[in-house]
Short mmCIF file of C-alpha atoms (C1' of nucleotides) in Angstrom, two decimals:
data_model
loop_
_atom_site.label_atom_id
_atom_site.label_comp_id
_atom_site.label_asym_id
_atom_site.label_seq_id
_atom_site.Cartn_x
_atom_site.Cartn_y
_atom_site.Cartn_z
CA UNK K 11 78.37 56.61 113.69
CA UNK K 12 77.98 59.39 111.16
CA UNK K 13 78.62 62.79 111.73
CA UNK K 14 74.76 64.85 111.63
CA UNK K 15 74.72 67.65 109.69
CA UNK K 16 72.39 70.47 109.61
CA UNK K 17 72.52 73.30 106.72
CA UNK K 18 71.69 77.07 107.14
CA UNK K 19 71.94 79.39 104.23
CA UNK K 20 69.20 81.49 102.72
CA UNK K 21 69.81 80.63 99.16
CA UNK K 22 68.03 76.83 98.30
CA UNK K 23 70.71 76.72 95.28
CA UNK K 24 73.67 76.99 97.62
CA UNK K 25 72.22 74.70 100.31
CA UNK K 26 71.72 72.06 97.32
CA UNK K 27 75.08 72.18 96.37
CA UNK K 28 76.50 71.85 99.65
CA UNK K 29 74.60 68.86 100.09
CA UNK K 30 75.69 67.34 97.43
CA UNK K 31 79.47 68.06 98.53
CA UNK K 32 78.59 67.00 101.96
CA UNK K 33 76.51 63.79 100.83
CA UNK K 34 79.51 62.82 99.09
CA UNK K 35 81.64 62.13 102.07
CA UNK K 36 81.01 58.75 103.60
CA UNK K 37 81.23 59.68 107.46
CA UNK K 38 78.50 62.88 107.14
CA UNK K 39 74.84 62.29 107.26
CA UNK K 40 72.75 65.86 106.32
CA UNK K 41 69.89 65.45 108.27
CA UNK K 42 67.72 68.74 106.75
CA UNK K 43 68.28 72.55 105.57
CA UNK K 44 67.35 75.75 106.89
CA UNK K 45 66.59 79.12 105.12
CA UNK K 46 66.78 81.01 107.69
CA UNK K 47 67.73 81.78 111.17
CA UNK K 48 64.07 80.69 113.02
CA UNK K 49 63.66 77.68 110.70
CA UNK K 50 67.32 76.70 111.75
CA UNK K 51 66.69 77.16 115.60
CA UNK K 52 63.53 74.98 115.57
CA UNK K 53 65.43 71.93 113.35
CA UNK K 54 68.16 72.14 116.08
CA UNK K 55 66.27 72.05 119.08
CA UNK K 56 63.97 68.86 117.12
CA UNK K 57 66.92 67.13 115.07
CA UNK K 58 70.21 67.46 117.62
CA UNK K 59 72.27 67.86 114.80
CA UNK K 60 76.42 67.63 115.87
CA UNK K 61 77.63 70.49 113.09
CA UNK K 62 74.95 73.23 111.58
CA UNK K 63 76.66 75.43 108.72
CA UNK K 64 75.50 78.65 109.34
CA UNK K 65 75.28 81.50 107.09
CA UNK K 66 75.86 84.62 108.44
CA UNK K 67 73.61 86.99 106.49
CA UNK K 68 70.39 85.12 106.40
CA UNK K 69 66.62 87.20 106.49
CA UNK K 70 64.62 87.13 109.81
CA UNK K 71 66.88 86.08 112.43
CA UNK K 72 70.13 86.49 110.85
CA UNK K 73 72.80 83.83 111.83
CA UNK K 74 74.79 85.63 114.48
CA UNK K 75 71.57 85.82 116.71
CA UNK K 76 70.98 82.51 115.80
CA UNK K 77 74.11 81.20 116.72
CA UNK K 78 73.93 83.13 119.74
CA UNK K 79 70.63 81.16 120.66
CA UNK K 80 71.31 77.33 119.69
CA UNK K 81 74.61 77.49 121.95
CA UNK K 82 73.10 78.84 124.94
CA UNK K 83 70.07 76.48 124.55
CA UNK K 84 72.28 73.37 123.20
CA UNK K 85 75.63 73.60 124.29
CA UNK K 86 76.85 70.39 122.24
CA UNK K 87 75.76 71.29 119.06
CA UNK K 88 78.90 72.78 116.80
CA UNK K 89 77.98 75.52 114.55
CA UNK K 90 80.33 76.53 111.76
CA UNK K 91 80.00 80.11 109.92
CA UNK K 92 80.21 80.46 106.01
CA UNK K 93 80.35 83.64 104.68
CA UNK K 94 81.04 85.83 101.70
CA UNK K 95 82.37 88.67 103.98
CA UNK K 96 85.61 88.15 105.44
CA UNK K 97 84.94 91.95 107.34
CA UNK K 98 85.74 91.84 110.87
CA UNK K 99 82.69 92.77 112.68
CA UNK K 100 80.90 89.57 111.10
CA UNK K 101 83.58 87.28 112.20
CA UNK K 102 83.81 88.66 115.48
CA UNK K 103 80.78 88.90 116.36
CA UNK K 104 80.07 85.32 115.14
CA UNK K 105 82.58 84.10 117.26
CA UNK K 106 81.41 86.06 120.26
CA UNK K 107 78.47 83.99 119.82
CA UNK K 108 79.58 80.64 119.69
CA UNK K 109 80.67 80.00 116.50
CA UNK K 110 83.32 76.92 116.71
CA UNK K 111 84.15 77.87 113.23
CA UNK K 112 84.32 80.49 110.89
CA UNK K 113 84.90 79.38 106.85
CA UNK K 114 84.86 81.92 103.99
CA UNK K 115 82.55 81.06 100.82
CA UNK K 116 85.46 81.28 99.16
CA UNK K 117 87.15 77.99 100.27
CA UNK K 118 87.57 74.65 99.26
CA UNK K 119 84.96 72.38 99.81
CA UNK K 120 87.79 70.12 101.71
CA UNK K 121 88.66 72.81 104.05
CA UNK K 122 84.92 72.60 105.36
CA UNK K 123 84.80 68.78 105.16
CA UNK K 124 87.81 68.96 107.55
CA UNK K 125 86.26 71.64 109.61
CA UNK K 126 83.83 69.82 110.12
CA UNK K 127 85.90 66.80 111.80
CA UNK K 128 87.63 69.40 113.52
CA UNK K 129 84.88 70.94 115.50
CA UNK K 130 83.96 67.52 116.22
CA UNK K 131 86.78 67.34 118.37
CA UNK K 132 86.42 70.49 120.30
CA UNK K 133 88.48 72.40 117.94
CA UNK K 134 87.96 75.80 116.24
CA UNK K 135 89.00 75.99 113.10
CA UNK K 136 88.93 79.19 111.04
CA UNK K 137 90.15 79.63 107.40
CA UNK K 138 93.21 81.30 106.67
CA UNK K 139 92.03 84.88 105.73
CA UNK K 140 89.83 85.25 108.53
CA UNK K 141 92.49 83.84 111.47
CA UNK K 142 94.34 86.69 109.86
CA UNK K 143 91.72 88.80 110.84
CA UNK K 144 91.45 87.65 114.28
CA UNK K 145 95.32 87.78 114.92
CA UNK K 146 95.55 91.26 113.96
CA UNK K 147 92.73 91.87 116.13
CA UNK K 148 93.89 90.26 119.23
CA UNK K 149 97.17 91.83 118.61
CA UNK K 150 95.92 95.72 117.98
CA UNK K 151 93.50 95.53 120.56
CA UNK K 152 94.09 94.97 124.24
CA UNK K 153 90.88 95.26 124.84
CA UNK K 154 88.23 94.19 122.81
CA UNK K 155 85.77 96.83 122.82
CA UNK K 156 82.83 95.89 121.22
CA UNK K 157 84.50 96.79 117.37
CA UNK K 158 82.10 98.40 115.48
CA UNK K 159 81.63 101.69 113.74
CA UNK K 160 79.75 103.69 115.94
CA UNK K 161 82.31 103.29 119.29
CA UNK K 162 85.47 102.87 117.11
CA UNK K 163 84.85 106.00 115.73
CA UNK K 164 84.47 109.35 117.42
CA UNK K 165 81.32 111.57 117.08
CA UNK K 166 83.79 114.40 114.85
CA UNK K 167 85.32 111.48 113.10
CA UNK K 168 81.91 110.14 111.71
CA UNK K 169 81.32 113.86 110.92
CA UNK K 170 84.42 114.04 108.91
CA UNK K 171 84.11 110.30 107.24
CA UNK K 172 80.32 111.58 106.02
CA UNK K 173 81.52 114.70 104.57
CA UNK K 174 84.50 112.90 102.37
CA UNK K 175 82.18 110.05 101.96
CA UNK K 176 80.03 113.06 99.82
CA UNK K 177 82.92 113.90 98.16
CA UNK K 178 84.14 117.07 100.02
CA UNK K 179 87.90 118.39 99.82
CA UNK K 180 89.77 118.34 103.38
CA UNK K 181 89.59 121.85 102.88
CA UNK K 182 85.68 122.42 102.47
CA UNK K 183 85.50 119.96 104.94
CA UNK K 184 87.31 122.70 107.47
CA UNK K 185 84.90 125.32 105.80
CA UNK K 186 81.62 123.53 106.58
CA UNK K 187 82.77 122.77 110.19
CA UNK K 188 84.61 126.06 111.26
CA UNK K 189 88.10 124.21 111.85
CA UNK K 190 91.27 124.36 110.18
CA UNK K 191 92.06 121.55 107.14
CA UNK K 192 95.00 120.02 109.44
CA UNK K 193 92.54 119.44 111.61
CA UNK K 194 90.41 117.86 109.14
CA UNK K 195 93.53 116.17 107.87
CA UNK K 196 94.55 114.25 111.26
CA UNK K 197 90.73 113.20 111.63
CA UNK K 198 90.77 111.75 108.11
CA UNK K 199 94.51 109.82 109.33
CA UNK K 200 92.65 108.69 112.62
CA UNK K 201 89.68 107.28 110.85
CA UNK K 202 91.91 105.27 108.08
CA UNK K 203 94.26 104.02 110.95
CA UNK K 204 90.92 103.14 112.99
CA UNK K 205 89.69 101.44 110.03
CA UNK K 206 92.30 100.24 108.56
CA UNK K 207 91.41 101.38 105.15
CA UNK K 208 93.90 103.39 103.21
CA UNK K 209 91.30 105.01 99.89
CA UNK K 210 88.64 107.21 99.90
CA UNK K 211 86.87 104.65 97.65
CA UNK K 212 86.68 101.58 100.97
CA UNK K 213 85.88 104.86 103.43
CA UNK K 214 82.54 105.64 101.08
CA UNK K 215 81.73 102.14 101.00
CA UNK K 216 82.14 101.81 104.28
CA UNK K 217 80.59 105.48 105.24
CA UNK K 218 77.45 103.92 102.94
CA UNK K 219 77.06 100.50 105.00
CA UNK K 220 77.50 102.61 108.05
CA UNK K 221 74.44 104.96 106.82
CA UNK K 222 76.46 107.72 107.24
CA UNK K 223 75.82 108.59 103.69
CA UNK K 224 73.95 106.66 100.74
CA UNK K 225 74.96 105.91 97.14
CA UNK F 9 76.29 64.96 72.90
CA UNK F 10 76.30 66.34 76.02
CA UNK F 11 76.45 70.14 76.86
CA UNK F 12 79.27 71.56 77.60
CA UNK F 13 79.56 74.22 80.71
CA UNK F 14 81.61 76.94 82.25
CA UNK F 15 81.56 77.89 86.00
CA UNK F 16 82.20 81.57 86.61
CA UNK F 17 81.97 82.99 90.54
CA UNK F 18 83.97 84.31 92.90
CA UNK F 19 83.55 81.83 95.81
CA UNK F 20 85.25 78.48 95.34
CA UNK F 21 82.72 76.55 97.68
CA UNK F 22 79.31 78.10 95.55
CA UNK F 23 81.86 76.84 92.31
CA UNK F 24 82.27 73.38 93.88
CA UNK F 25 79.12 72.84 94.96
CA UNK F 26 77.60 73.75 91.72
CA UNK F 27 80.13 71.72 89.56
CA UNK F 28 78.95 69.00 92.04
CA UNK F 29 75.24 69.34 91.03
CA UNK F 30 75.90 69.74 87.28
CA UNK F 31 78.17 66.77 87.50
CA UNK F 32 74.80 64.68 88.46
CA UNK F 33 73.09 65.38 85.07
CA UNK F 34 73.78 62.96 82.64
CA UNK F 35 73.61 65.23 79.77
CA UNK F 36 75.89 67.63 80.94
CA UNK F 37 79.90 68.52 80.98
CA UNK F 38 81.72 70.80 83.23
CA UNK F 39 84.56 71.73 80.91
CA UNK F 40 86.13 74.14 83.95
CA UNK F 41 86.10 77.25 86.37
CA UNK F 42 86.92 80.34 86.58
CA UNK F 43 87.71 83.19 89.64
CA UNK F 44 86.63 86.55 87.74
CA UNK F 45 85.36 87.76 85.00
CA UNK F 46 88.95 88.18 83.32
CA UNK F 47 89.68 84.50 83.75
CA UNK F 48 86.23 83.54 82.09
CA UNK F 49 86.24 85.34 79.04
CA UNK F 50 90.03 83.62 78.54
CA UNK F 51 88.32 80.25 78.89
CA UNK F 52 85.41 80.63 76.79
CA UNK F 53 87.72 81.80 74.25
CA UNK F 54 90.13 78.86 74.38
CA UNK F 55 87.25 76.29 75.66
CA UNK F 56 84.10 77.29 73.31
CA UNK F 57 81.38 75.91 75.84
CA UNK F 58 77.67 76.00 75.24
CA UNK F 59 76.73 77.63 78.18
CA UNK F 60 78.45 80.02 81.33
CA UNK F 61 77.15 79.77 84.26
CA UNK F 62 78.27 83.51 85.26
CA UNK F 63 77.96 85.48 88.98
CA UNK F 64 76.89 89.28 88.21
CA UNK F 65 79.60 90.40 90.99
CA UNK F 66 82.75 89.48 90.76
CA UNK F 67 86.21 91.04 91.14
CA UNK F 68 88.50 92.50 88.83
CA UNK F 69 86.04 92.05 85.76
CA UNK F 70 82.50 92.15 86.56
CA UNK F 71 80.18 89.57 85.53
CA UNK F 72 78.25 92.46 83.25
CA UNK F 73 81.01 93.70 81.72
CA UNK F 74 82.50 89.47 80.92
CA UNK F 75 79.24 88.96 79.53
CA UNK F 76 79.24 92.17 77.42
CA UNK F 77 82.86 91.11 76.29
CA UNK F 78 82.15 87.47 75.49
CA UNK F 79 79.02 87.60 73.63
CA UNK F 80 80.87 89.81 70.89
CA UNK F 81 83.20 87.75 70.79
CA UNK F 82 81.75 84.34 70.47
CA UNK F 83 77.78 85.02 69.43
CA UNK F 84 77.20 81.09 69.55
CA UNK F 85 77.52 81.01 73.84
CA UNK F 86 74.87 81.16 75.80
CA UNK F 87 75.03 83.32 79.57
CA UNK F 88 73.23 82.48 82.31
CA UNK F 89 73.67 84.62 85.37
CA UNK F 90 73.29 83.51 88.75
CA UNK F 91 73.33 86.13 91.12
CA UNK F 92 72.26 86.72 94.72
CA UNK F 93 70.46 89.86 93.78
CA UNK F 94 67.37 90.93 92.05
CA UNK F 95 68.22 94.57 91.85
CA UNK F 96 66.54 95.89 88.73
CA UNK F 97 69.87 97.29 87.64
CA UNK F 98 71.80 94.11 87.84
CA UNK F 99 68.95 92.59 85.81
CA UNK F 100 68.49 94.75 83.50
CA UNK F 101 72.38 95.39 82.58
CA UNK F 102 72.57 91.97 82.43
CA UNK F 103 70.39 91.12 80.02
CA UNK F 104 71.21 94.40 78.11
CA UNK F 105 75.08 92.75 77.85
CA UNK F 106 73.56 89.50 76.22
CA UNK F 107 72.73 87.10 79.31
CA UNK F 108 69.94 84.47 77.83
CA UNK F 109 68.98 83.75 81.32
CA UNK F 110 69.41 85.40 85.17
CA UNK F 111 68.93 83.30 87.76
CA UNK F 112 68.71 83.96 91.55
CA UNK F 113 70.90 81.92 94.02
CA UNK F 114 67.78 81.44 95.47
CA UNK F 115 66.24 79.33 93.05
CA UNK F 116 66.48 75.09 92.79
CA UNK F 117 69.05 73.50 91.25
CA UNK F 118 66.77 71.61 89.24
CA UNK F 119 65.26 75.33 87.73
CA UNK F 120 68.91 75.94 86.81
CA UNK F 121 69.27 72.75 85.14
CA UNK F 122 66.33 73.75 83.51
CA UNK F 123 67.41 76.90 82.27
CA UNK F 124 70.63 75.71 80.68
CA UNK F 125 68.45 73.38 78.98
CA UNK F 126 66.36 76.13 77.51
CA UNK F 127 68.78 78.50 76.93
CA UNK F 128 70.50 75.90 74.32
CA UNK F 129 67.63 76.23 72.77
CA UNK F 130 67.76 79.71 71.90
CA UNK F 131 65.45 80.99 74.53
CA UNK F 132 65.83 82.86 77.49
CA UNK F 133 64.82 81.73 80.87
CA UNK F 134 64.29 84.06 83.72
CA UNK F 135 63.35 83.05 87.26
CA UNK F 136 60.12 83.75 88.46
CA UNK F 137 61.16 86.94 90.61
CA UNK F 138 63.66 87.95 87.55
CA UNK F 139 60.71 87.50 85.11
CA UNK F 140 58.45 90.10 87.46
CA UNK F 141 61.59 93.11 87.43
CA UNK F 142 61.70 92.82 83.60
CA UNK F 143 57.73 92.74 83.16
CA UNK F 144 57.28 95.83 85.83
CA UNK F 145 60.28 97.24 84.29
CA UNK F 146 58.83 97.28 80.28
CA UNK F 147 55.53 98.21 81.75
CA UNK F 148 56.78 101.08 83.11
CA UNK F 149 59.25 103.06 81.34
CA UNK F 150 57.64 103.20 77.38
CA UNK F 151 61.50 104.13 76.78
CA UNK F 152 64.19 103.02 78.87
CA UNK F 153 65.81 106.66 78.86
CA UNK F 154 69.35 105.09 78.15
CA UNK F 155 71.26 107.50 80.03
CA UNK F 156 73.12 105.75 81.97
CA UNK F 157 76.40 104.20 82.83
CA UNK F 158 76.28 101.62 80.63
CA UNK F 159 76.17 103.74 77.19
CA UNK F 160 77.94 106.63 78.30
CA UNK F 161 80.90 105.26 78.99
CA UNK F 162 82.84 103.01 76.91
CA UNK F 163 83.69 99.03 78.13
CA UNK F 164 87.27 99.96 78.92
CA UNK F 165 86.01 102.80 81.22
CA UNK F 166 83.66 100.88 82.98
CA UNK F 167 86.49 98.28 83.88
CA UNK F 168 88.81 101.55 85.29
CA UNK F 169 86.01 102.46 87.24
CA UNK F 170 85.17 99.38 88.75
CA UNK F 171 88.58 98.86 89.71
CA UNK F 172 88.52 102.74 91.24
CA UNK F 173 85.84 101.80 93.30
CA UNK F 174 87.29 98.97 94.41
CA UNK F 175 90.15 101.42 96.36
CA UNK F 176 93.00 100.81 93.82
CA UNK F 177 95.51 103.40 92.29
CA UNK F 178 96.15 104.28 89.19
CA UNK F 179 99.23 102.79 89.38
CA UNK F 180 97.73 99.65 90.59
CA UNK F 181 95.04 99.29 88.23
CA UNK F 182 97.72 99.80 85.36
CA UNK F 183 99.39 96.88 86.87
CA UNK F 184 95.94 95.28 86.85
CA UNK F 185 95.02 96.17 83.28
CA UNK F 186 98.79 96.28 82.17
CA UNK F 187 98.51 99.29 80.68
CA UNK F 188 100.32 102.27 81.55
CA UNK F 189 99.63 104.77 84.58
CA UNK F 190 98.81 107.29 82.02
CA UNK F 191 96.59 105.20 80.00
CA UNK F 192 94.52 104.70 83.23
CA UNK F 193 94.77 108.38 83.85
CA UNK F 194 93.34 109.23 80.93
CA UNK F 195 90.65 107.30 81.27
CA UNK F 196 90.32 108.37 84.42
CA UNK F 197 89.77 111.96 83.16
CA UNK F 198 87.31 110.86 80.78
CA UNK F 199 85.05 109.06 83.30
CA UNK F 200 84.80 112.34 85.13
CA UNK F 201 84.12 114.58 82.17
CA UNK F 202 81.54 112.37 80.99
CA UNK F 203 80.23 111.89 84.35
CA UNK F 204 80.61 115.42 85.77
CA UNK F 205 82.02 114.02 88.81
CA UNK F 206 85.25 115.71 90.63
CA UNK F 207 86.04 112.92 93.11
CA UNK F 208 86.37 109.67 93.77
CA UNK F 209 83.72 109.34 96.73
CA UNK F 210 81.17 110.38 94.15
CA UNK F 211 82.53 107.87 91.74
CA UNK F 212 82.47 104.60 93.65
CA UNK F 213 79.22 105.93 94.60
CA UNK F 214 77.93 106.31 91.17
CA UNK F 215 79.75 102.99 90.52
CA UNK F 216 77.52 101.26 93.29
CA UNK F 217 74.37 102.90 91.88
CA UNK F 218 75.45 101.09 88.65
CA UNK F 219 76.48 97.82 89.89
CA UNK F 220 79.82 97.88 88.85
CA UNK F 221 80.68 97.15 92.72
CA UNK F 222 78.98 96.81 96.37
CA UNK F 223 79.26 98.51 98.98
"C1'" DC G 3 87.62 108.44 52.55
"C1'" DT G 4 86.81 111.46 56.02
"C1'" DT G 5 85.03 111.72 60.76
"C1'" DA G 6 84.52 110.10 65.29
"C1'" DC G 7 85.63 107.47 68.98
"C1'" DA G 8 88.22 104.09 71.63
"C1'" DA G 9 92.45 102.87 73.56
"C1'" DT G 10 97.02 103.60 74.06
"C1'" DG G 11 100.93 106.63 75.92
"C1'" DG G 12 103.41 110.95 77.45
"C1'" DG G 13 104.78 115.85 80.00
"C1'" DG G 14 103.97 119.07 83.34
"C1'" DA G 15 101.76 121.73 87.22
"C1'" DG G 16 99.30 122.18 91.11
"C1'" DA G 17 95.88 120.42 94.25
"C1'" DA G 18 94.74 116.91 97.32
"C1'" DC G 19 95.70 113.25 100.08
"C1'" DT G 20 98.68 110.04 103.03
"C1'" DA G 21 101.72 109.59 106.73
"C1'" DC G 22 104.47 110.67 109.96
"C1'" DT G 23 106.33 114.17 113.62
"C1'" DG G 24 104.98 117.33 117.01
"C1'" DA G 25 101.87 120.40 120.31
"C1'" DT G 26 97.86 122.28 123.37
"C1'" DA G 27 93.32 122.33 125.54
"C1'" DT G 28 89.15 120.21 127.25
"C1'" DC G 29 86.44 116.91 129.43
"C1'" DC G 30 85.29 112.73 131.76
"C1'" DG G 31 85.83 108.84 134.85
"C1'" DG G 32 88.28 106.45 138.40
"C1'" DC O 14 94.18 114.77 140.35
"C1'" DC O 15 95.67 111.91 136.80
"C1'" DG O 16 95.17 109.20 132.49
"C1'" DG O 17 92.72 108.65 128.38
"C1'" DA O 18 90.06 110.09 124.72
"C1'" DT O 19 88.75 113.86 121.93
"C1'" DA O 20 89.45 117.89 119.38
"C1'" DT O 21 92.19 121.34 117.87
"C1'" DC O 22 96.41 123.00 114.95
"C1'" DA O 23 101.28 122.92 112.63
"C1'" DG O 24 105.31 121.21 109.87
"C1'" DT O 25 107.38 118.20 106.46
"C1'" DA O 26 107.69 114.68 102.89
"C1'" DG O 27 106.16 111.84 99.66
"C1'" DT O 28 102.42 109.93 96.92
"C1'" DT O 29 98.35 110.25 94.32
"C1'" DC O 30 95.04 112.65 91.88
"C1'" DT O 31 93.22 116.22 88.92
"C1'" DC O 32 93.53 118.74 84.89
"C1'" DC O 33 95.53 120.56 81.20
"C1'" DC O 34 98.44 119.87 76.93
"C1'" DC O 35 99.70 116.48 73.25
"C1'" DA O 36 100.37 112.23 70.08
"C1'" DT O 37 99.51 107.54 67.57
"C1'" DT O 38 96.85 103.53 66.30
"C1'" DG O 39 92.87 101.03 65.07
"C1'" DT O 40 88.18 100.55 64.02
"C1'" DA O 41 83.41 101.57 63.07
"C1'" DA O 42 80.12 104.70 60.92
"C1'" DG O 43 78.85 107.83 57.60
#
DNA sequence: CTTACAATGGGGAGAACTACTGATATCCGG
DNA sequence: CCGGATATCAGTAGTTCTCCCCATTGTAAG
């Protein structure tokens, strides 16, 4: 009885390649691939796979909604993330849905293999970076409060991160708002320790996938 | 004779999966794999394959700038790039540093066994939606108005910036390079004079504008 | 062979940022 | 009314960046 596997990723070049990892192992059966998160709800619901991989950043219904969907709809199915982006709002969000597993890109094709086997037996099983990620989080955060950018941060704090995110001095930054630069200085502290980013280079990139700004 | 072939991307799993695919053509050999750009150009040097199979981002030493790097060094080896993206810019720089062939992610295996095939023949193979950027792109622009990044400032620059947008000090990026902090300094002063940029916000922005990082 | 540029390295000064310590006032929800 | 979050401001210390000055080496172009 072999395990059936379903594959969900939006590029056809890294779904072929996975097969051929995953065709490789004598107790996995791929029954089909996905390119996105639709095509992957309607195989589930036909194909009762046991494991999908999931990609997380697919086009139309991206692979946290799906997720979200194939558990409450079939509970037994195990769905494992892979992603590029170890960033915490992916992962946790992922998991939030139902995610038994959450696997960077970046690992070893064994590490998903046993994944795989481990989910099988009611298991999560994370890679090492992200676990990291969820440690920290359950450790800094009594409460988990939705994590994102928009309630982590306060309204004057996504003020502040847009201005340095155009390149502003803390001390035009007090000019353009009327307040004092240690004022602007403790926001700036507050949004790195929020964010846990310690350059101004992360805060742009993050200001940018936050809209706040644009490159 | 079979063709010999280097893997260069960041993710392990997208580097496993493809060396599983290539490892099913008869008339191909994987000689090895590399992490980043700085760990490819090293093995082509020591390895002399045929053909690179090269991601346009990685860490550390962009795909662009590896390419760039290895074609003047060894003429005879041929560059495909595989990338996720079909941002004009990451075409276009690409091919500009001496790729023979971009691929998307998206695209079959059996297109990118194709191209390897053609590119040892001295031609260039684009996929389909690659093919379009470059046509619209020559149609439009009777001269490419080669102000940009990629002429202004030198190859050593390009790698200090990338490594500024990626959040690291000076200090660090010394490390990185091992060169000294005031070697990076310096160039750091001579991105921003040729730039006219005063900060580093404005500098990873102008370093995602030129594909030297992502947000 | 001169000229120009790239890449390397250094000194010094001041601005800017990072990282802590405080404090006070307001407002909002329980 | 109290606790928490927000917003305001200050001091101090250390780090990092910015912006000048300068030099040497190698290499490519003219």
């Amino acid at each position: 009885m072999s395990i059936k596997v379903l594959i969900a990723d939006d590029h056809q070049i890294m779904r072929e390649g996975l097969r051929a990892l995953l065709e490789k192992e004598p107790d996995i059966k791929v029954l089909g691939e996905a390119e996105d998160g639709r095509m992957i709800q309607r195989m589930a619901r036909e194909l009762r796979p046991d494991v999908i991989i999931m990609d997380v950043a697919m086009p139309d219904l991206n692979g946290i909604e799906a997720t979200r969907q194939i558990v409450a709809e079939l509970p037994g199915v195990k769905i494992i993330a892979l992603s590029m982006h170890d960033d915490r709002r992916f992962v946790l969000n992922m998991l939030k849905a139902g995610a038994a597993g959450y696997m960077l890109k970046d690992c070893a094709f064994k590490d998903l293999a046993k994944a795989i086997r481990v989910v099988m037996s009611h298991k999560t099983f994370l890679s090492p970076e992200v676990a990291d990620i969820v440690v920290k989080d359950y450790l800094s955060t009594t409460q988990p409060t939705e994590a994102s950018a928009f309630n982590l941060l306060s309204p004057r704090e996504r003020e502040v991160l847009q201005l340095i995110a155009e390149g502003k001095t803390s001390a035009l930054i007090g000019e353009s708002l009327h307040i004092s630069i240690k004022t602007v200085e403790t926001h700036r502290q507050q949004i790195m320790v929020k964010l846990k980013i310690r350059s101004v280079a992360e805060l742009t990139k993050y200001a940018i996938r936050e809209g706040l700004t644009s490159a």
